[in-house]
mmCIF file of C-alpha atoms in Angstrom:
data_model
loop_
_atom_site.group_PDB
_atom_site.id
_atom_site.type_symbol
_atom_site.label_atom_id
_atom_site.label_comp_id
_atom_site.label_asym_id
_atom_site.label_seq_id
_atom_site.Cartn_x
_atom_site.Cartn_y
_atom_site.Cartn_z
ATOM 1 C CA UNK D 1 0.000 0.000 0.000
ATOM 2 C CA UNK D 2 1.566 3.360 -0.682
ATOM 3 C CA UNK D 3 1.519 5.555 1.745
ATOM 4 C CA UNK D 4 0.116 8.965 -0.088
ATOM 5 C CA UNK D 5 -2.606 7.825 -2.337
ATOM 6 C CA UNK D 6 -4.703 10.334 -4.813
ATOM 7 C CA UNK D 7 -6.622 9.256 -7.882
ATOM 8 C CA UNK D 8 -4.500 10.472 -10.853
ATOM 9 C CA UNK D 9 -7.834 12.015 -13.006
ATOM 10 C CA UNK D 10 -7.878 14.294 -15.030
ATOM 11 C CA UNK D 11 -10.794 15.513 -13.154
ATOM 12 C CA UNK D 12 -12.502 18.118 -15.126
ATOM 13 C CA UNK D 13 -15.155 20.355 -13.355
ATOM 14 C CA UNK D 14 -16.443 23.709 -15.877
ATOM 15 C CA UNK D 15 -15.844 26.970 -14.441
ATOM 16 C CA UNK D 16 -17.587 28.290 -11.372
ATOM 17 C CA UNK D 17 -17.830 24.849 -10.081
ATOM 18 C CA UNK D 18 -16.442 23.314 -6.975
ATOM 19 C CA UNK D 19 -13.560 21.055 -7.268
ATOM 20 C CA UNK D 20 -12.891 18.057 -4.881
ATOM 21 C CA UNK D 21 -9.809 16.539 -4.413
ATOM 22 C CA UNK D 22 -9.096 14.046 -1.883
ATOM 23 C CA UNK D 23 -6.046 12.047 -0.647
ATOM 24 C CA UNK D 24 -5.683 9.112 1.755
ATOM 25 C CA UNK D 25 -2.816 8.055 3.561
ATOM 26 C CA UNK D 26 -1.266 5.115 5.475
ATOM 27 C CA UNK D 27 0.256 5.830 8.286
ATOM 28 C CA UNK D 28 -1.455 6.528 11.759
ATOM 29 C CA UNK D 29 0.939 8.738 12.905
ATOM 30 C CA UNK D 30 1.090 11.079 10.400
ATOM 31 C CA UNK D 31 0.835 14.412 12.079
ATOM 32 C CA UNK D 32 0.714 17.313 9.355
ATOM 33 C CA UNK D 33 -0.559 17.811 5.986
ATOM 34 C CA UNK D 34 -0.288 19.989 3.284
ATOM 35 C CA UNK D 35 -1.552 20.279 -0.312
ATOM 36 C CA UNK D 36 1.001 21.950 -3.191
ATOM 37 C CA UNK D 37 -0.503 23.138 -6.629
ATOM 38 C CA UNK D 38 2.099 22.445 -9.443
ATOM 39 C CA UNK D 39 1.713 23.263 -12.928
ATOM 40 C CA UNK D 40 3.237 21.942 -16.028
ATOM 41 C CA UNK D 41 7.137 22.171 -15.649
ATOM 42 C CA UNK D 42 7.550 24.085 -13.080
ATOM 43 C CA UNK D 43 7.995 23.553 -9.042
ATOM 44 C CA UNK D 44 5.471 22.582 -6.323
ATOM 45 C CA UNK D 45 4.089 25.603 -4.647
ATOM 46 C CA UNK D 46 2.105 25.148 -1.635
ATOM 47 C CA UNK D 47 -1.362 26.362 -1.286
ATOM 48 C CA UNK D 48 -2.946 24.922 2.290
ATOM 49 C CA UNK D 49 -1.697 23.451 5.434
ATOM 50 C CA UNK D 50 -3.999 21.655 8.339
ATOM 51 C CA UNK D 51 -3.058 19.939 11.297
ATOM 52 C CA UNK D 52 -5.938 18.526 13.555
ATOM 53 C CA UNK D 53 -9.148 17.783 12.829
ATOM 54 C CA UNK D 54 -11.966 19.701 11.078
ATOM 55 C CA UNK D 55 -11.605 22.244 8.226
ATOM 56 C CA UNK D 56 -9.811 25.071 7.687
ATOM 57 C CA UNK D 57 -10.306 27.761 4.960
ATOM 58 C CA UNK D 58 -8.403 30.425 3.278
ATOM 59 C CA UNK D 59 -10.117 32.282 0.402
ATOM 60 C CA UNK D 60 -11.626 30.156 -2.298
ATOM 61 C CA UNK D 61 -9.422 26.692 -0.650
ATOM 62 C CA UNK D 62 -11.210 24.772 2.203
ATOM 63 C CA UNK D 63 -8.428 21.638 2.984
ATOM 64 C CA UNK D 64 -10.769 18.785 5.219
ATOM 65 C CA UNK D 65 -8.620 16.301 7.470
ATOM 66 C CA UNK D 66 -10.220 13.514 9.126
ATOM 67 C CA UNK D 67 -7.265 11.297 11.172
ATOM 68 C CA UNK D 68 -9.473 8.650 11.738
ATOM 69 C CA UNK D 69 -10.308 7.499 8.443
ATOM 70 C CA UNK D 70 -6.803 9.055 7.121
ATOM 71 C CA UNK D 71 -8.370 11.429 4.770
ATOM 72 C CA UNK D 72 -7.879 14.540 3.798
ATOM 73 C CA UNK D 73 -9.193 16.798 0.897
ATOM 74 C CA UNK D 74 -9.362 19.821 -0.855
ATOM 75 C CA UNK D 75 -12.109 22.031 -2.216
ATOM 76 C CA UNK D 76 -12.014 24.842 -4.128
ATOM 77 C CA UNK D 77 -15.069 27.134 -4.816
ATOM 78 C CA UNK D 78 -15.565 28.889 -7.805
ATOM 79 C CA UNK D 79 -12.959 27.453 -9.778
ATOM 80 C CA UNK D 80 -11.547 29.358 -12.522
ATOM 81 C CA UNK D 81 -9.091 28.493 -15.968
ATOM 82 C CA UNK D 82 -5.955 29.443 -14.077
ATOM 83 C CA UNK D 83 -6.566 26.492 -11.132
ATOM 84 C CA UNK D 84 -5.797 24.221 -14.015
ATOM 85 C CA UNK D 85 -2.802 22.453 -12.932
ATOM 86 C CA UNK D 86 -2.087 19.183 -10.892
ATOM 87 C CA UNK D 87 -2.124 19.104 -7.036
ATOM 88 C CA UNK D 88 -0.245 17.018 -4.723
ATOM 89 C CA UNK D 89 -1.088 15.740 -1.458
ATOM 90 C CA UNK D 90 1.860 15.412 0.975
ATOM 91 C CA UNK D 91 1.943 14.076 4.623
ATOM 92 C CA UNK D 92 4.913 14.598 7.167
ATOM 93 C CA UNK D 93 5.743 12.145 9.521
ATOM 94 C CA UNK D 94 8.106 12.889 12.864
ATOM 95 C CA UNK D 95 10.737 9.956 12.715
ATOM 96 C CA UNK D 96 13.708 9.146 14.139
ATOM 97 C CA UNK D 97 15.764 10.789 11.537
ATOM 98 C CA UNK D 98 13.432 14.067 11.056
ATOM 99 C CA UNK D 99 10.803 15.323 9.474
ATOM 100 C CA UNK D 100 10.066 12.676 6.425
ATOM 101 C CA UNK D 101 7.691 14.922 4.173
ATOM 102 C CA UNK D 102 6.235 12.188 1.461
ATOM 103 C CA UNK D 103 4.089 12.674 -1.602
ATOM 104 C CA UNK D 104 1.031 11.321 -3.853
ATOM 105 C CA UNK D 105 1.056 11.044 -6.903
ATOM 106 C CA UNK D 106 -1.128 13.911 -7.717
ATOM 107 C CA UNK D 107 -4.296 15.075 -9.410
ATOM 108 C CA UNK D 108 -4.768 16.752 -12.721
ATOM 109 C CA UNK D 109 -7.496 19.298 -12.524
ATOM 110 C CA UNK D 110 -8.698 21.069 -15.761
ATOM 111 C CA UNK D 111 -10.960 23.997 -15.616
ATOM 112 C CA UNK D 112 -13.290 23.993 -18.517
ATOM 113 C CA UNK D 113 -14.927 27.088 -20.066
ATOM 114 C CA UNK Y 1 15.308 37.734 -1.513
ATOM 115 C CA UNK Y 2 14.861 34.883 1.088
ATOM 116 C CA UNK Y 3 14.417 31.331 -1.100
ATOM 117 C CA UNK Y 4 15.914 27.969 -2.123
ATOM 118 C CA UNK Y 5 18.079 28.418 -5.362
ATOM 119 C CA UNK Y 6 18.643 25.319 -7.232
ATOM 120 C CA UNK Y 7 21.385 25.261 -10.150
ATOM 121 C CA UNK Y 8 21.656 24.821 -12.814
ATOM 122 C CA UNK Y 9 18.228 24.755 -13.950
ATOM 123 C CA UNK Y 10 18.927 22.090 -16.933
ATOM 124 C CA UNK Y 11 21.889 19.762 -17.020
ATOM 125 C CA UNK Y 12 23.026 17.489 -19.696
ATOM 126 C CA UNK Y 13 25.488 14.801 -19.182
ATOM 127 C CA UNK Y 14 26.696 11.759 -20.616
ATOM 128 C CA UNK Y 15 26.020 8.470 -19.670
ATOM 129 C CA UNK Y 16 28.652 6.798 -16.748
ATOM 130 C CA UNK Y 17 29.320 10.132 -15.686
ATOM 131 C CA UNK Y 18 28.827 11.399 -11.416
ATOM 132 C CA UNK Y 19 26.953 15.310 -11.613
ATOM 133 C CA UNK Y 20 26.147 16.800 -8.684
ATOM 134 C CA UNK Y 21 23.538 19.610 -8.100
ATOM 135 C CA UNK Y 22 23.456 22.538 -6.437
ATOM 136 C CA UNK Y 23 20.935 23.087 -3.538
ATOM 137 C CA UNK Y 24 21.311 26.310 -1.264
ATOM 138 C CA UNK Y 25 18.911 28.195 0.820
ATOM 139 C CA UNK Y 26 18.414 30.951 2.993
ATOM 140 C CA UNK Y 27 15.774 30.970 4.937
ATOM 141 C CA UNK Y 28 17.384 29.524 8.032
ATOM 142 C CA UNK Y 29 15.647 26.272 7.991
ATOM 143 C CA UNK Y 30 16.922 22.905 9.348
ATOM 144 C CA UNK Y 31 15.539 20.797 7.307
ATOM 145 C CA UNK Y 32 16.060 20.015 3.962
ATOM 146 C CA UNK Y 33 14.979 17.650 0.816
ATOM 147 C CA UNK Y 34 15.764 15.611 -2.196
ATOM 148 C CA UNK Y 35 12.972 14.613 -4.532
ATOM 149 C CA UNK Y 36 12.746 13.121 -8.467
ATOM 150 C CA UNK Y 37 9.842 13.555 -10.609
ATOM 151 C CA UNK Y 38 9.461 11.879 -13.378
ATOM 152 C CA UNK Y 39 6.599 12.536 -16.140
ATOM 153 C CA UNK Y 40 3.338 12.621 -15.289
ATOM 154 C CA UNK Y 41 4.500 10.666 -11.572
ATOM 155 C CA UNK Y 42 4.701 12.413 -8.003
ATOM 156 C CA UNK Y 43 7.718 13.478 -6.313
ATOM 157 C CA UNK Y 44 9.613 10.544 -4.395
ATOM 158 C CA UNK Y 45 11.759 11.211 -1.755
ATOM 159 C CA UNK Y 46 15.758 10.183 -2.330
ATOM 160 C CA UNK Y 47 17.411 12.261 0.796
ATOM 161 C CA UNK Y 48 16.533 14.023 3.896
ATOM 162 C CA UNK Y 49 18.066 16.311 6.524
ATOM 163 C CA UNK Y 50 17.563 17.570 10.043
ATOM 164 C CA UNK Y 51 20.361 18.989 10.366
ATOM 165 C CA UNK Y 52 23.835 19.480 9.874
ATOM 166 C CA UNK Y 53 26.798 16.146 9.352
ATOM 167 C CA UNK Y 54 22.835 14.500 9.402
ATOM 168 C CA UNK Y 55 20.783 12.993 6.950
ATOM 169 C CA UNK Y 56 18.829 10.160 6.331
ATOM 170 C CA UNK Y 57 17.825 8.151 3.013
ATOM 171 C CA UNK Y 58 14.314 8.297 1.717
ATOM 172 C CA UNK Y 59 12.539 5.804 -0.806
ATOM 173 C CA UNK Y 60 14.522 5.911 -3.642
ATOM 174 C CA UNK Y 61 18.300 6.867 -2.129
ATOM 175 C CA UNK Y 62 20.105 4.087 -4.711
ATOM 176 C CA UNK Y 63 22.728 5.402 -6.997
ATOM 177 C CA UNK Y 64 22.330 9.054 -4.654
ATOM 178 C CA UNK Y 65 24.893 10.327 -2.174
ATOM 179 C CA UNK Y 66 24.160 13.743 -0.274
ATOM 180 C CA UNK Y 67 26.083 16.072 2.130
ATOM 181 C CA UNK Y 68 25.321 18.525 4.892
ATOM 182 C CA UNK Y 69 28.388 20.597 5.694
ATOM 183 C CA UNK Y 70 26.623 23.822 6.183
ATOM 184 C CA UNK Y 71 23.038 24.200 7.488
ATOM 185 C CA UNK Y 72 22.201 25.966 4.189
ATOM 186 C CA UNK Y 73 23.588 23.790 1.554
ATOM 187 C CA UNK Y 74 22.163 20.084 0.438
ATOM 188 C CA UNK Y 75 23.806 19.069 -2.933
ATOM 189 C CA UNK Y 76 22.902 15.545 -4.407
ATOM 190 C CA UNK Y 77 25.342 13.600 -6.494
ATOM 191 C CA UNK Y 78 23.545 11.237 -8.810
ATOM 192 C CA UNK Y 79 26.046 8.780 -9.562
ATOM 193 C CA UNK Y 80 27.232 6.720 -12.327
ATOM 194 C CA UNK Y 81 25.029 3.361 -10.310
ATOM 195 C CA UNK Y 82 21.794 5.238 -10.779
ATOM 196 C CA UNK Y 83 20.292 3.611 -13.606
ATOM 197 C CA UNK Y 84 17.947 5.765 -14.785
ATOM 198 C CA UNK Y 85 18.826 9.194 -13.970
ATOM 199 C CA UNK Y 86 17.246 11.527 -16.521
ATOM 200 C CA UNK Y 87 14.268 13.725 -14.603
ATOM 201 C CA UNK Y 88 12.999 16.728 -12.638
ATOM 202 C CA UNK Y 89 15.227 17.047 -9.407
ATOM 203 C CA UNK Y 90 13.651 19.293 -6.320
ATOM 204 C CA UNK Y 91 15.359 20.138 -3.367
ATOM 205 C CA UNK Y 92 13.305 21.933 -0.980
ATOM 206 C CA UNK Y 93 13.577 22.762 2.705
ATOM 207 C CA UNK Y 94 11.441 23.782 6.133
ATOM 208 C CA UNK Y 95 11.913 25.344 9.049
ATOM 209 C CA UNK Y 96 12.022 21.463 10.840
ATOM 210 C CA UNK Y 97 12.091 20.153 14.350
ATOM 211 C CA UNK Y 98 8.395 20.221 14.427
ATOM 212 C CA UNK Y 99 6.246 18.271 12.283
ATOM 213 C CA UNK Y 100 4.263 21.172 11.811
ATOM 214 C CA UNK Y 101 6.232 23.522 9.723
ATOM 215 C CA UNK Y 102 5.712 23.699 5.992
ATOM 216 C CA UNK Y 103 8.226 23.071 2.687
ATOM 217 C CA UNK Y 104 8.962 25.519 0.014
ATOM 218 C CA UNK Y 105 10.361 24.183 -2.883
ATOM 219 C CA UNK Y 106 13.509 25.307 -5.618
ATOM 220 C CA UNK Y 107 12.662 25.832 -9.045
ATOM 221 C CA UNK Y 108 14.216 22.494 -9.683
ATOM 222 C CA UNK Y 109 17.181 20.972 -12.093
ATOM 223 C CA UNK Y 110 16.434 19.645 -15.591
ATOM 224 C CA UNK Y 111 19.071 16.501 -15.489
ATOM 225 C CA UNK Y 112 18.620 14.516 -19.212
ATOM 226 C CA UNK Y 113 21.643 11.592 -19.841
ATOM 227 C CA UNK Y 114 22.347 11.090 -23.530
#
């Protein structure tokens, strides 16, 4: 089982819409998560944080984390042509060596006029 | 500017040969990171640090070596043993010691092996 898991899409909402990502994960003690917004050939830049329980919005993002089904999501409201890009899900675990920050595999999301 | 400054941004070498790239920041942060991308895949983790003379492998650390001499500098040599090294190499770093501190990433090097 990996240990970041996101359906790959392309999932394709039209404009205005609300887009729903979501993300599992593995490993029980997984304490933070984060979601990063990448687009084609370029870096990861990140776009929400959330550490406990519940949701937690900033502008048009709203990331959901549920530890006890090992879930967490992202919406975003009113999505326009320039959220087009792929988003990965990413989960840091405290171990013995550090922070071990690890990665899904992402999912395309296309904006359609 | 405060930011992670990966170089160079593409890098062509031949096959059999050791490169190493350049990973420096300066934001202060502890920790730091190694990841590959390839096409159309996620980023997988090669090398990690907490800090300095310190670092730990991640899931794909074969045919890498790292070093942390100085808290703000991370450089990955991908050797002549990794098979398959042609990709999209990030480094990025956080403030660490807390599992509750968040990455920023380079703008990442281009490596292709002909």
């Amino acid at each position: 089982q990996k240990e970041v898991e996101q359906n790959s899409g392309p999932l394709s909402v039209p404009e205005g819409a609300i887009a729903s990502l979501n993300c599992t994960y593995s490993d029980r003690v997984s304490q933070s998560f984060f979601w990063y917004r990448q687009y084609s050939g370029k870096s990861p830049e990140l776009i929400m944080s959330i550490y406990s329980n519940g949701d937690k919005e900033d502008g048009r993002f709203t990331a959901q984390l549920n530890k006890a089904s090992q879930y967490v999501s992202l919406l975003i409201r009113d999505s326009q042509p320039s959220d087009s890009a792929t988003y990965l899900c990413a989960v840091n675990i405290l171990t013995g060596g550090g922070n071990k920050l690890t990665f899904g595999t992402g999912t395309q999301l296309k904006v359609e006029l | 500017d405060g930011g992670i400054t990966q170089s160079p941004k593409y890098l062509f070498r031949k096959e059999g040969q050791n490169v190493t790239l350049s990973c420096e920041q300066n934001l202060n942060h502890d920790a730091m990171y190694w990841y590959r991308q390839d096409p159309g895949q996620g980023l997988r983790l090669i090398y990690y640090s907490q800090i300095v003379n310190d670092f730990q492998k991640g899931d794909i650390a074969e045919g890498y070596s790292v070093s942390r001499e100085k808290k703000e500098s991370f450089p990955l040599t991908v050797t002549s043993a990794q098979k398959n090294p042609t990709a999209f190499y990030l480094c990025a770093s956080s403030q660490g010691f807390t599992v509750n501190t968040e990455a920023f990433f380079g703008q990442g090097t281009r490596l292709t092996v002909v």
